[in-house]
């Protein structure tokens, strides 16, 4: 083990922060660490918007199901998949950009994930904590209008950052054998392994919530996946010029 791996394995989302501000030099350092993530075909398709204005943070909080840390965290970053500057790059060479490909949506969205993960890990290495906010997609069209994002740019998720005012346990992950297969996709043992894992997750929630929550992983997933998953996403993304072909 080394310190990088130890840091990665100690990750847990932080949702309560002290009021200590994060110096802007540190925010910029984190963003530069994010930029160093691998990027498909050097496309660099992630733009981060730092939102400080309280009235906008309040509206983002409302859009994200009222999660208070969206308005209360010292720093809030909105990660956007951005194919706008690629249009500019093509214009600079009088090239007709072909856009709307699902492949471009995938690579731009992946870029955001990789960039953001570098940011949160860099933050954690400095004693900060954070939490991704996918819930901004609950009302993505409102968020898009609020921030006035142009065509070919869409908000993938937000991220709260700050100095932790809580010290939660790390959340147990699936057994290695479930996620690491050798040579082929053999999931014959998965049901047994997931049942055992379910008990670990149940125990984790019991301890963390003083017994008020004791869902297993498979229960949580089956509760979630019987509901529609933000069906407004496809028309929204298409309206922004993504996933058209
Ligand atoms: C893309 C993405 C979106 C997420 N959205 C939210 C969110 O809206 N609210 C929240 O409290 N946590 C959110 N999370 C955090 C996950 O719930 C959390 O990472 C997961 O439960 C594992 O817990 P851990 O990060 O503490 O290990 C999100 C995580 C990711 C990667």
PDB file of C-alpha atoms and ligand atoms in Angstrom:
ATOM      1  CA  UNK A   1       0.000   0.000   0.000  1.00  0.00           C
ATOM      2  CA  UNK A   2       1.120   3.580  -0.517  1.00  0.00           C
ATOM      3  CA  UNK A   3      -0.317   6.936   0.495  1.00  0.00           C
ATOM      4  CA  UNK A   4      -2.176   7.477  -2.802  1.00  0.00           C
ATOM      5  CA  UNK A   5      -3.984   4.154  -2.519  1.00  0.00           C
ATOM      6  CA  UNK A   6      -4.668   4.758   1.156  1.00  0.00           C
ATOM      7  CA  UNK A   7      -6.205   8.116   0.274  1.00  0.00           C
ATOM      8  CA  UNK A   8      -8.380   6.561  -2.453  1.00  0.00           C
ATOM      9  CA  UNK A   9      -9.570   3.850  -0.071  1.00  0.00           C
ATOM     10  CA  UNK A  10     -10.434   6.383   2.621  1.00  0.00           C
ATOM     11  CA  UNK A  11     -12.900   8.281   0.401  1.00  0.00           C
ATOM     12  CA  UNK A  12     -16.346   9.024   1.734  1.00  0.00           C
ATOM     13  CA  UNK A  13     -18.736  11.702   0.629  1.00  0.00           C
ATOM     14  CA  UNK A  14     -18.880  14.712   2.940  1.00  0.00           C
ATOM     15  CA  UNK A  15     -22.184  16.541   3.264  1.00  0.00           C
ATOM     16  CA  UNK A  16     -21.528  18.773   6.292  1.00  0.00           C
ATOM     17  CA  UNK A  17     -18.864  21.458   6.210  1.00  0.00           C
ATOM     18  CA  UNK A  18     -17.277  23.927   8.607  1.00  0.00           C
ATOM     19  CA  UNK A  19     -17.685  27.584   7.702  1.00  0.00           C
ATOM     20  CA  UNK A  20     -13.973  27.868   6.861  1.00  0.00           C
ATOM     21  CA  UNK A  21     -13.636  29.150   3.314  1.00  0.00           C
ATOM     22  CA  UNK A  22     -11.438  27.404   0.768  1.00  0.00           C
ATOM     23  CA  UNK A  23      -8.845  29.899  -0.492  1.00  0.00           C
ATOM     24  CA  UNK A  24      -9.338  30.564  -4.205  1.00  0.00           C
ATOM     25  CA  UNK A  25      -5.713  29.508  -4.923  1.00  0.00           C
ATOM     26  CA  UNK A  26      -6.643  26.068  -3.607  1.00  0.00           C
ATOM     27  CA  UNK A  27      -9.774  25.916  -5.759  1.00  0.00           C
ATOM     28  CA  UNK A  28      -7.657  26.776  -8.780  1.00  0.00           C
ATOM     29  CA  UNK A  29      -5.065  24.160  -7.808  1.00  0.00           C
ATOM     30  CA  UNK A  30      -7.866  21.556  -7.620  1.00  0.00           C
ATOM     31  CA  UNK A  31      -9.171  22.545 -11.043  1.00  0.00           C
ATOM     32  CA  UNK A  32      -5.678  22.259 -12.510  1.00  0.00           C
ATOM     33  CA  UNK A  33      -5.403  18.785 -10.969  1.00  0.00           C
ATOM     34  CA  UNK A  34      -8.733  18.001 -12.640  1.00  0.00           C
ATOM     35  CA  UNK A  35      -7.441  19.182 -15.988  1.00  0.00           C
ATOM     36  CA  UNK A  36      -4.574  16.688 -15.759  1.00  0.00           C
ATOM     37  CA  UNK A  37      -6.956  13.714 -15.971  1.00  0.00           C
ATOM     38  CA  UNK A  38      -6.766  11.648 -19.123  1.00  0.00           C
ATOM     39  CA  UNK A  39      -9.074  13.046 -21.798  1.00  0.00           C
ATOM     40  CA  UNK A  40     -10.427  11.115 -24.747  1.00  0.00           C
ATOM     41  CA  UNK A  41      -8.585  12.134 -27.965  1.00  0.00           C
ATOM     42  CA  UNK A  42      -7.247  15.179 -26.040  1.00  0.00           C
ATOM     43  CA  UNK A  43     -10.744  16.617 -26.396  1.00  0.00           C
ATOM     44  CA  UNK A  44     -10.721  18.436 -22.997  1.00  0.00           C
ATOM     45  CA  UNK A  45     -14.487  18.680 -22.963  1.00  0.00           C
ATOM     46  CA  UNK A  46     -15.108  19.598 -19.337  1.00  0.00           C
ATOM     47  CA  UNK A  47     -15.871  23.155 -18.198  1.00  0.00           C
ATOM     48  CA  UNK A  48     -16.313  23.868 -14.508  1.00  0.00           C
ATOM     49  CA  UNK A  49     -18.472  26.754 -13.331  1.00  0.00           C
ATOM     50  CA  UNK A  50     -17.846  27.897  -9.771  1.00  0.00           C
ATOM     51  CA  UNK A  51     -21.074  29.230  -8.321  1.00  0.00           C
ATOM     52  CA  UNK A  52     -20.759  31.627  -5.398  1.00  0.00           C
ATOM     53  CA  UNK A  53     -23.791  33.928  -5.750  1.00  0.00           C
ATOM     54  CA  UNK A  54     -26.148  32.981  -2.845  1.00  0.00           C
ATOM     55  CA  UNK A  55     -29.368  33.508  -4.844  1.00  0.00           C
ATOM     56  CA  UNK A  56     -28.161  31.111  -7.540  1.00  0.00           C
ATOM     57  CA  UNK A  57     -26.980  28.597  -4.935  1.00  0.00           C
ATOM     58  CA  UNK A  58     -30.440  28.749  -3.370  1.00  0.00           C
ATOM     59  CA  UNK A  59     -32.049  27.951  -6.736  1.00  0.00           C
ATOM     60  CA  UNK A  60     -29.576  25.129  -7.373  1.00  0.00           C
ATOM     61  CA  UNK A  61     -30.404  23.744  -3.937  1.00  0.00           C
ATOM     62  CA  UNK A  62     -34.109  23.772  -4.831  1.00  0.00           C
ATOM     63  CA  UNK A  63     -33.368  22.082  -8.168  1.00  0.00           C
ATOM     64  CA  UNK A  64     -31.364  19.398  -6.358  1.00  0.00           C
ATOM     65  CA  UNK A  65     -34.248  18.218  -4.170  1.00  0.00           C
ATOM     66  CA  UNK A  66     -33.429  20.735  -1.416  1.00  0.00           C
ATOM     67  CA  UNK A  67     -30.093  19.171  -0.447  1.00  0.00           C
ATOM     68  CA  UNK A  68     -28.908  21.900   1.911  1.00  0.00           C
ATOM     69  CA  UNK A  69     -25.193  21.370   1.313  1.00  0.00           C
ATOM     70  CA  UNK A  70     -25.720  22.635  -2.246  1.00  0.00           C
ATOM     71  CA  UNK A  71     -26.266  26.127  -0.859  1.00  0.00           C
ATOM     72  CA  UNK A  72     -24.203  25.821   2.316  1.00  0.00           C
ATOM     73  CA  UNK A  73     -20.906  24.300   1.178  1.00  0.00           C
ATOM     74  CA  UNK A  74     -18.013  26.774   0.956  1.00  0.00           C
ATOM     75  CA  UNK A  75     -17.492  25.889  -2.696  1.00  0.00           C
ATOM     76  CA  UNK A  76     -19.940  24.624  -5.294  1.00  0.00           C
ATOM     77  CA  UNK A  77     -18.738  23.567  -8.724  1.00  0.00           C
ATOM     78  CA  UNK A  78     -20.906  22.738 -11.703  1.00  0.00           C
ATOM     79  CA  UNK A  79     -19.247  20.286 -14.091  1.00  0.00           C
ATOM     80  CA  UNK A  80     -20.380  20.750 -17.677  1.00  0.00           C
ATOM     81  CA  UNK A  81     -19.776  18.564 -20.708  1.00  0.00           C
ATOM     82  CA  UNK A  82     -18.733  21.118 -23.268  1.00  0.00           C
ATOM     83  CA  UNK A  83     -18.447  20.717 -27.039  1.00  0.00           C
ATOM     84  CA  UNK A  84     -18.795  24.462 -27.623  1.00  0.00           C
ATOM     85  CA  UNK A  85     -15.092  25.294 -27.864  1.00  0.00           C
ATOM     86  CA  UNK A  86     -14.677  22.454 -30.342  1.00  0.00           C
ATOM     87  CA  UNK A  87     -17.039  24.348 -32.596  1.00  0.00           C
ATOM     88  CA  UNK A  88     -14.705  27.304 -32.151  1.00  0.00           C
ATOM     89  CA  UNK A  89     -11.647  25.141 -32.928  1.00  0.00           C
ATOM     90  CA  UNK A  90     -13.319  23.984 -36.152  1.00  0.00           C
ATOM     91  CA  UNK A  91     -14.308  27.552 -37.034  1.00  0.00           C
ATOM     92  CA  UNK A  92     -10.669  28.605 -36.580  1.00  0.00           C
ATOM     93  CA  UNK A  93      -9.818  26.216 -39.414  1.00  0.00           C
ATOM     94  CA  UNK A  94     -12.912  26.811 -41.545  1.00  0.00           C
ATOM     95  CA  UNK A  95     -13.945  23.229 -40.851  1.00  0.00           C
ATOM     96  CA  UNK A  96     -17.596  22.144 -40.705  1.00  0.00           C
ATOM     97  CA  UNK A  97     -18.009  20.419 -37.361  1.00  0.00           C
ATOM     98  CA  UNK A  98     -20.266  17.359 -37.420  1.00  0.00           C
ATOM     99  CA  UNK A  99     -21.976  17.307 -34.056  1.00  0.00           C
ATOM    100  CA  UNK A 100     -24.714  15.439 -32.223  1.00  0.00           C
ATOM    101  CA  UNK A 101     -23.008  12.035 -32.216  1.00  0.00           C
ATOM    102  CA  UNK A 102     -23.681   9.822 -29.199  1.00  0.00           C
ATOM    103  CA  UNK A 103     -19.940   9.100 -29.168  1.00  0.00           C
ATOM    104  CA  UNK A 104     -19.252  12.813 -28.545  1.00  0.00           C
ATOM    105  CA  UNK A 105     -21.805  12.859 -25.722  1.00  0.00           C
ATOM    106  CA  UNK A 106     -20.129   9.836 -24.187  1.00  0.00           C
ATOM    107  CA  UNK A 107     -16.589  11.176 -24.422  1.00  0.00           C
ATOM    108  CA  UNK A 108     -17.541  14.647 -23.145  1.00  0.00           C
ATOM    109  CA  UNK A 109     -19.500  13.166 -20.221  1.00  0.00           C
ATOM    110  CA  UNK A 110     -16.648  10.766 -19.408  1.00  0.00           C
ATOM    111  CA  UNK A 111     -14.211  13.662 -19.487  1.00  0.00           C
ATOM    112  CA  UNK A 112     -16.305  15.379 -16.812  1.00  0.00           C
ATOM    113  CA  UNK A 113     -16.288  12.273 -14.620  1.00  0.00           C
ATOM    114  CA  UNK A 114     -12.539  11.833 -14.877  1.00  0.00           C
ATOM    115  CA  UNK A 115     -11.855  15.542 -14.330  1.00  0.00           C
ATOM    116  CA  UNK A 116     -14.171  15.704 -11.313  1.00  0.00           C
ATOM    117  CA  UNK A 117     -12.729  12.590  -9.731  1.00  0.00           C
ATOM    118  CA  UNK A 118      -9.258  14.144  -9.903  1.00  0.00           C
ATOM    119  CA  UNK A 119     -10.693  17.276  -8.268  1.00  0.00           C
ATOM    120  CA  UNK A 120     -12.299  15.432  -5.363  1.00  0.00           C
ATOM    121  CA  UNK A 121      -9.251  13.259  -4.752  1.00  0.00           C
ATOM    122  CA  UNK A 122      -6.951  16.301  -4.862  1.00  0.00           C
ATOM    123  CA  UNK A 123      -9.328  18.002  -2.409  1.00  0.00           C
ATOM    124  CA  UNK A 124      -9.262  15.014  -0.082  1.00  0.00           C
ATOM    125  CA  UNK A 125      -5.461  14.986  -0.214  1.00  0.00           C
ATOM    126  CA  UNK A 126      -5.576  18.513   1.265  1.00  0.00           C
ATOM    127  CA  UNK A 127      -7.936  17.556   4.097  1.00  0.00           C
ATOM    128  CA  UNK A 128     -11.033  18.817   2.304  1.00  0.00           C
ATOM    129  CA  UNK A 129     -14.133  16.748   1.654  1.00  0.00           C
ATOM    130  CA  UNK A 130     -16.831  16.800  -0.964  1.00  0.00           C
ATOM    131  CA  UNK A 131     -19.896  15.313  -2.492  1.00  0.00           C
ATOM    132  CA  UNK A 132     -21.044  14.983  -6.092  1.00  0.00           C
ATOM    133  CA  UNK A 133     -24.523  16.358  -6.790  1.00  0.00           C
ATOM    134  CA  UNK A 134     -26.218  14.418  -9.572  1.00  0.00           C
ATOM    135  CA  UNK A 135     -29.562  15.700  -8.313  1.00  0.00           C
ATOM    136  CA  UNK A 136     -29.088  18.932 -10.273  1.00  0.00           C
ATOM    137  CA  UNK A 137     -30.324  16.765 -13.178  1.00  0.00           C
ATOM    138  CA  UNK A 138     -33.737  16.518 -11.448  1.00  0.00           C
ATOM    139  CA  UNK A 139     -34.458  19.916 -12.970  1.00  0.00           C
ATOM    140  CA  UNK A 140     -31.750  20.105 -15.560  1.00  0.00           C
ATOM    141  CA  UNK A 141     -33.558  22.472 -17.922  1.00  0.00           C
ATOM    142  CA  UNK A 142     -34.033  24.990 -15.070  1.00  0.00           C
ATOM    143  CA  UNK A 143     -30.360  24.662 -14.087  1.00  0.00           C
ATOM    144  CA  UNK A 144     -29.336  25.090 -17.711  1.00  0.00           C
ATOM    145  CA  UNK A 145     -31.382  28.294 -17.994  1.00  0.00           C
ATOM    146  CA  UNK A 146     -30.309  29.597 -14.603  1.00  0.00           C
ATOM    147  CA  UNK A 147     -26.630  29.375 -15.516  1.00  0.00           C
ATOM    148  CA  UNK A 148     -27.363  30.363 -19.137  1.00  0.00           C
ATOM    149  CA  UNK A 149     -25.428  27.534 -20.731  1.00  0.00           C
ATOM    150  CA  UNK A 150     -25.055  27.691 -24.507  1.00  0.00           C
ATOM    151  CA  UNK A 151     -25.826  25.031 -27.085  1.00  0.00           C
ATOM    152  CA  UNK A 152     -23.462  21.991 -26.926  1.00  0.00           C
ATOM    153  CA  UNK A 153     -22.888  22.476 -23.169  1.00  0.00           C
ATOM    154  CA  UNK A 154     -24.803  20.550 -20.526  1.00  0.00           C
ATOM    155  CA  UNK A 155     -24.450  20.352 -16.725  1.00  0.00           C
ATOM    156  CA  UNK A 156     -23.495  16.773 -15.802  1.00  0.00           C
ATOM    157  CA  UNK A 157     -23.344  17.126 -12.020  1.00  0.00           C
ATOM    158  CA  UNK A 158     -22.375  19.518  -9.279  1.00  0.00           C
ATOM    159  CA  UNK A 159     -19.855  19.118  -6.494  1.00  0.00           C
ATOM    160  CA  UNK A 160     -19.838  20.544  -2.964  1.00  0.00           C
ATOM    161  CA  UNK A 161     -16.431  21.068  -1.384  1.00  0.00           C
ATOM    162  CA  UNK A 162     -15.284  22.282   2.009  1.00  0.00           C
ATOM    163  CA  UNK A 163     -13.593  21.334   5.251  1.00  0.00           C
ATOM    164  CA  UNK A 164     -15.440  18.360   6.769  1.00  0.00           C
ATOM    165  CA  UNK A 165     -17.655  18.923   9.797  1.00  0.00           C
ATOM    166  CA  UNK A 166     -18.428  15.193   9.987  1.00  0.00           C
ATOM    167  CA  UNK A 167     -16.357  12.033   9.927  1.00  0.00           C
ATOM    168  CA  UNK A 168     -18.475   9.261   8.372  1.00  0.00           C
ATOM    169  CA  UNK A 169     -17.281   5.695   7.939  1.00  0.00           C
ATOM    170  CA  UNK A 170     -16.232   4.623   4.474  1.00  0.00           C
ATOM    171  CA  UNK A 171     -19.086   2.827   2.701  1.00  0.00           C
ATOM    172  CA  UNK A 172     -18.352  -0.835   1.957  1.00  0.00           C
ATOM    173  CA  UNK A 173     -18.051  -1.643  -1.740  1.00  0.00           C
ATOM    174  CA  UNK A 174     -19.062  -4.788  -3.635  1.00  0.00           C
ATOM    175  CA  UNK A 175     -16.793  -7.817  -3.188  1.00  0.00           C
ATOM    176  CA  UNK A 176     -13.816  -7.840  -5.519  1.00  0.00           C
ATOM    177  CA  UNK A 177     -14.990 -11.067  -7.207  1.00  0.00           C
ATOM    178  CA  UNK A 178     -18.197  -9.326  -8.315  1.00  0.00           C
ATOM    179  CA  UNK A 179     -16.412  -6.484 -10.062  1.00  0.00           C
ATOM    180  CA  UNK A 180     -13.196  -8.190 -11.202  1.00  0.00           C
ATOM    181  CA  UNK A 181     -13.740 -11.092 -13.610  1.00  0.00           C
ATOM    182  CA  UNK A 182     -11.012 -13.169 -15.210  1.00  0.00           C
ATOM    183  CA  UNK A 183     -11.089 -13.725 -18.979  1.00  0.00           C
ATOM    184  CA  UNK A 184     -14.863 -13.876 -19.296  1.00  0.00           C
ATOM    185  CA  UNK A 185     -18.093 -12.727 -17.713  1.00  0.00           C
ATOM    186  CA  UNK A 186     -18.824 -15.404 -15.149  1.00  0.00           C
ATOM    187  CA  UNK A 187     -21.426 -14.090 -12.714  1.00  0.00           C
ATOM    188  CA  UNK A 188     -22.390 -17.521 -11.331  1.00  0.00           C
ATOM    189  CA  UNK A 189     -21.278 -16.627  -7.808  1.00  0.00           C
ATOM    190  CA  UNK A 190     -22.701 -13.117  -7.756  1.00  0.00           C
ATOM    191  CA  UNK A 191     -26.009 -13.831  -6.005  1.00  0.00           C
ATOM    192  CA  UNK A 192     -24.274 -15.493  -3.039  1.00  0.00           C
ATOM    193  CA  UNK A 193     -21.600 -12.798  -2.882  1.00  0.00           C
ATOM    194  CA  UNK A 194     -24.151  -9.986  -3.084  1.00  0.00           C
ATOM    195  CA  UNK A 195     -26.265 -11.567  -0.325  1.00  0.00           C
ATOM    196  CA  UNK A 196     -23.243 -11.558   1.974  1.00  0.00           C
ATOM    197  CA  UNK A 197     -22.407  -8.007   0.923  1.00  0.00           C
ATOM    198  CA  UNK A 198     -26.002  -6.942   1.624  1.00  0.00           C
ATOM    199  CA  UNK A 199     -25.479  -7.801   5.295  1.00  0.00           C
ATOM    200  CA  UNK A 200     -22.340  -5.642   5.447  1.00  0.00           C
ATOM    201  CA  UNK A 201     -24.214  -2.717   3.929  1.00  0.00           C
ATOM    202  CA  UNK A 202     -27.142  -3.220   6.290  1.00  0.00           C
ATOM    203  CA  UNK A 203     -24.739  -3.167   9.226  1.00  0.00           C
ATOM    204  CA  UNK A 204     -23.041  -0.044   7.859  1.00  0.00           C
ATOM    205  CA  UNK A 205     -26.370   1.821   7.699  1.00  0.00           C
ATOM    206  CA  UNK A 206     -27.466   0.574  11.124  1.00  0.00           C
ATOM    207  CA  UNK A 207     -24.265   1.888  12.703  1.00  0.00           C
ATOM    208  CA  UNK A 208     -24.304   5.132  10.753  1.00  0.00           C
ATOM    209  CA  UNK A 209     -27.949   5.978  11.445  1.00  0.00           C
ATOM    210  CA  UNK A 210     -28.309   4.540  14.939  1.00  0.00           C
ATOM    211  CA  UNK A 211     -30.642   1.878  13.556  1.00  0.00           C
ATOM    212  CA  UNK A 212     -33.092   4.123  11.693  1.00  0.00           C
ATOM    213  CA  UNK A 213     -31.941   2.876   8.285  1.00  0.00           C
ATOM    214  CA  UNK A 214     -30.941  -0.702   7.579  1.00  0.00           C
ATOM    215  CA  UNK A 215     -31.344  -1.151   3.822  1.00  0.00           C
ATOM    216  CA  UNK A 216     -29.202  -3.672   2.057  1.00  0.00           C
ATOM    217  CA  UNK A 217     -27.497  -2.772  -1.222  1.00  0.00           C
ATOM    218  CA  UNK A 218     -29.746  -4.942  -3.374  1.00  0.00           C
ATOM    219  CA  UNK A 219     -32.849  -3.507  -1.664  1.00  0.00           C
ATOM    220  CA  UNK A 220     -31.681   0.020  -2.302  1.00  0.00           C
ATOM    221  CA  UNK A 221     -30.958  -0.744  -5.944  1.00  0.00           C
ATOM    222  CA  UNK A 222     -34.226  -2.591  -6.529  1.00  0.00           C
ATOM    223  CA  UNK A 223     -36.195   0.257  -4.934  1.00  0.00           C
ATOM    224  CA  UNK A 224     -34.467   2.706  -7.231  1.00  0.00           C
ATOM    225  CA  UNK A 225     -34.610   0.761 -10.461  1.00  0.00           C
ATOM    226  CA  UNK A 226     -38.345   0.186 -10.460  1.00  0.00           C
ATOM    227  CA  UNK A 227     -38.765   3.926 -10.943  1.00  0.00           C
ATOM    228  CA  UNK A 228     -38.211   5.882 -14.123  1.00  0.00           C
ATOM    229  CA  UNK A 229     -34.779   7.463 -14.267  1.00  0.00           C
ATOM    230  CA  UNK A 230     -35.144  11.144 -15.181  1.00  0.00           C
ATOM    231  CA  UNK A 231     -36.880  10.495 -18.502  1.00  0.00           C
ATOM    232  CA  UNK A 232     -36.602  14.222 -19.289  1.00  0.00           C
ATOM    233  CA  UNK A 233     -32.860  13.711 -19.902  1.00  0.00           C
ATOM    234  CA  UNK A 234     -33.090  12.503 -23.499  1.00  0.00           C
ATOM    235  CA  UNK A 235     -35.195  15.389 -24.865  1.00  0.00           C
ATOM    236  CA  UNK A 236     -33.145  17.851 -22.827  1.00  0.00           C
ATOM    237  CA  UNK A 237     -29.827  16.543 -24.147  1.00  0.00           C
ATOM    238  CA  UNK A 238     -31.183  16.530 -27.682  1.00  0.00           C
ATOM    239  CA  UNK A 239     -32.310  20.140 -27.253  1.00  0.00           C
ATOM    240  CA  UNK A 240     -28.706  20.988 -26.384  1.00  0.00           C
ATOM    241  CA  UNK A 241     -27.318  19.249 -29.454  1.00  0.00           C
ATOM    242  CA  UNK A 242     -26.277  15.929 -27.877  1.00  0.00           C
ATOM    243  CA  UNK A 243     -27.333  12.348 -28.775  1.00  0.00           C
ATOM    244  CA  UNK A 244     -28.942  13.246 -32.092  1.00  0.00           C
ATOM    245  CA  UNK A 245     -27.302  10.378 -34.010  1.00  0.00           C
TER     246      UNK A 245
HETATM  247  C1  LIG B   1     -22.308  11.327 -10.337  1.00  0.00           C
HETATM  248  C2  LIG B   1     -22.686  11.256  -8.865  1.00  0.00           C
HETATM  249  C3  LIG B   1     -23.807  11.921  -8.416  1.00  0.00           C
HETATM  250  C4  LIG B   1     -24.120  11.944  -7.063  1.00  0.00           C
HETATM  251  N1  LIG B   1     -25.178  12.684  -6.628  1.00  0.00           N
HETATM  252  C5  LIG B   1     -25.404  12.825  -5.299  1.00  0.00           C
HETATM  253  C6  LIG B   1     -26.409  13.715  -4.835  1.00  0.00           C
HETATM  254  O1  LIG B   1     -27.124  14.373  -5.593  1.00  0.00           O
HETATM  255  N2  LIG B   1     -26.555  13.838  -3.498  1.00  0.00           N
HETATM  256  C7  LIG B   1     -25.793  13.161  -2.593  1.00  0.00           C
HETATM  257  O2  LIG B   1     -25.974  13.349  -1.387  1.00  0.00           O
HETATM  258  N3  LIG B   1     -24.835  12.292  -3.016  1.00  0.00           N
HETATM  259  C8  LIG B   1     -24.616  12.127  -4.338  1.00  0.00           C
HETATM  260  N4  LIG B   1     -23.616  11.304  -4.780  1.00  0.00           N
HETATM  261  C9  LIG B   1     -22.783  10.587  -3.797  1.00  0.00           C
HETATM  262  C10 LIG B   1     -23.116   9.101  -3.761  1.00  0.00           C
HETATM  263  O3  LIG B   1     -24.344   8.921  -3.111  1.00  0.00           O
HETATM  264  C11 LIG B   1     -21.973   8.387  -2.998  1.00  0.00           C
HETATM  265  O4  LIG B   1     -20.764   8.574  -3.698  1.00  0.00           O
HETATM  266  C12 LIG B   1     -22.265   6.899  -2.836  1.00  0.00           C
HETATM  267  O5  LIG B   1     -23.377   6.678  -2.032  1.00  0.00           O
HETATM  268  C13 LIG B   1     -21.066   6.205  -2.206  1.00  0.00           C
HETATM  269  O6  LIG B   1     -20.770   6.793  -0.952  1.00  0.00           O
HETATM  270  P1  LIG B   1     -19.335   7.414  -0.640  1.00  0.00           P
HETATM  271  O7  LIG B   1     -19.031   8.456  -1.681  1.00  0.00           O
HETATM  272  O8  LIG B   1     -19.449   8.022   0.735  1.00  0.00           O
HETATM  273  O9  LIG B   1     -18.349   6.303  -0.681  1.00  0.00           O
HETATM  274  C14 LIG B   1     -23.311  11.222  -6.127  1.00  0.00           C
HETATM  275  C15 LIG B   1     -22.187  10.531  -6.602  1.00  0.00           C
HETATM  276  C16 LIG B   1     -21.878  10.543  -7.948  1.00  0.00           C
HETATM  277  C17 LIG B   1     -20.643   9.802  -8.414  1.00  0.00           C
END
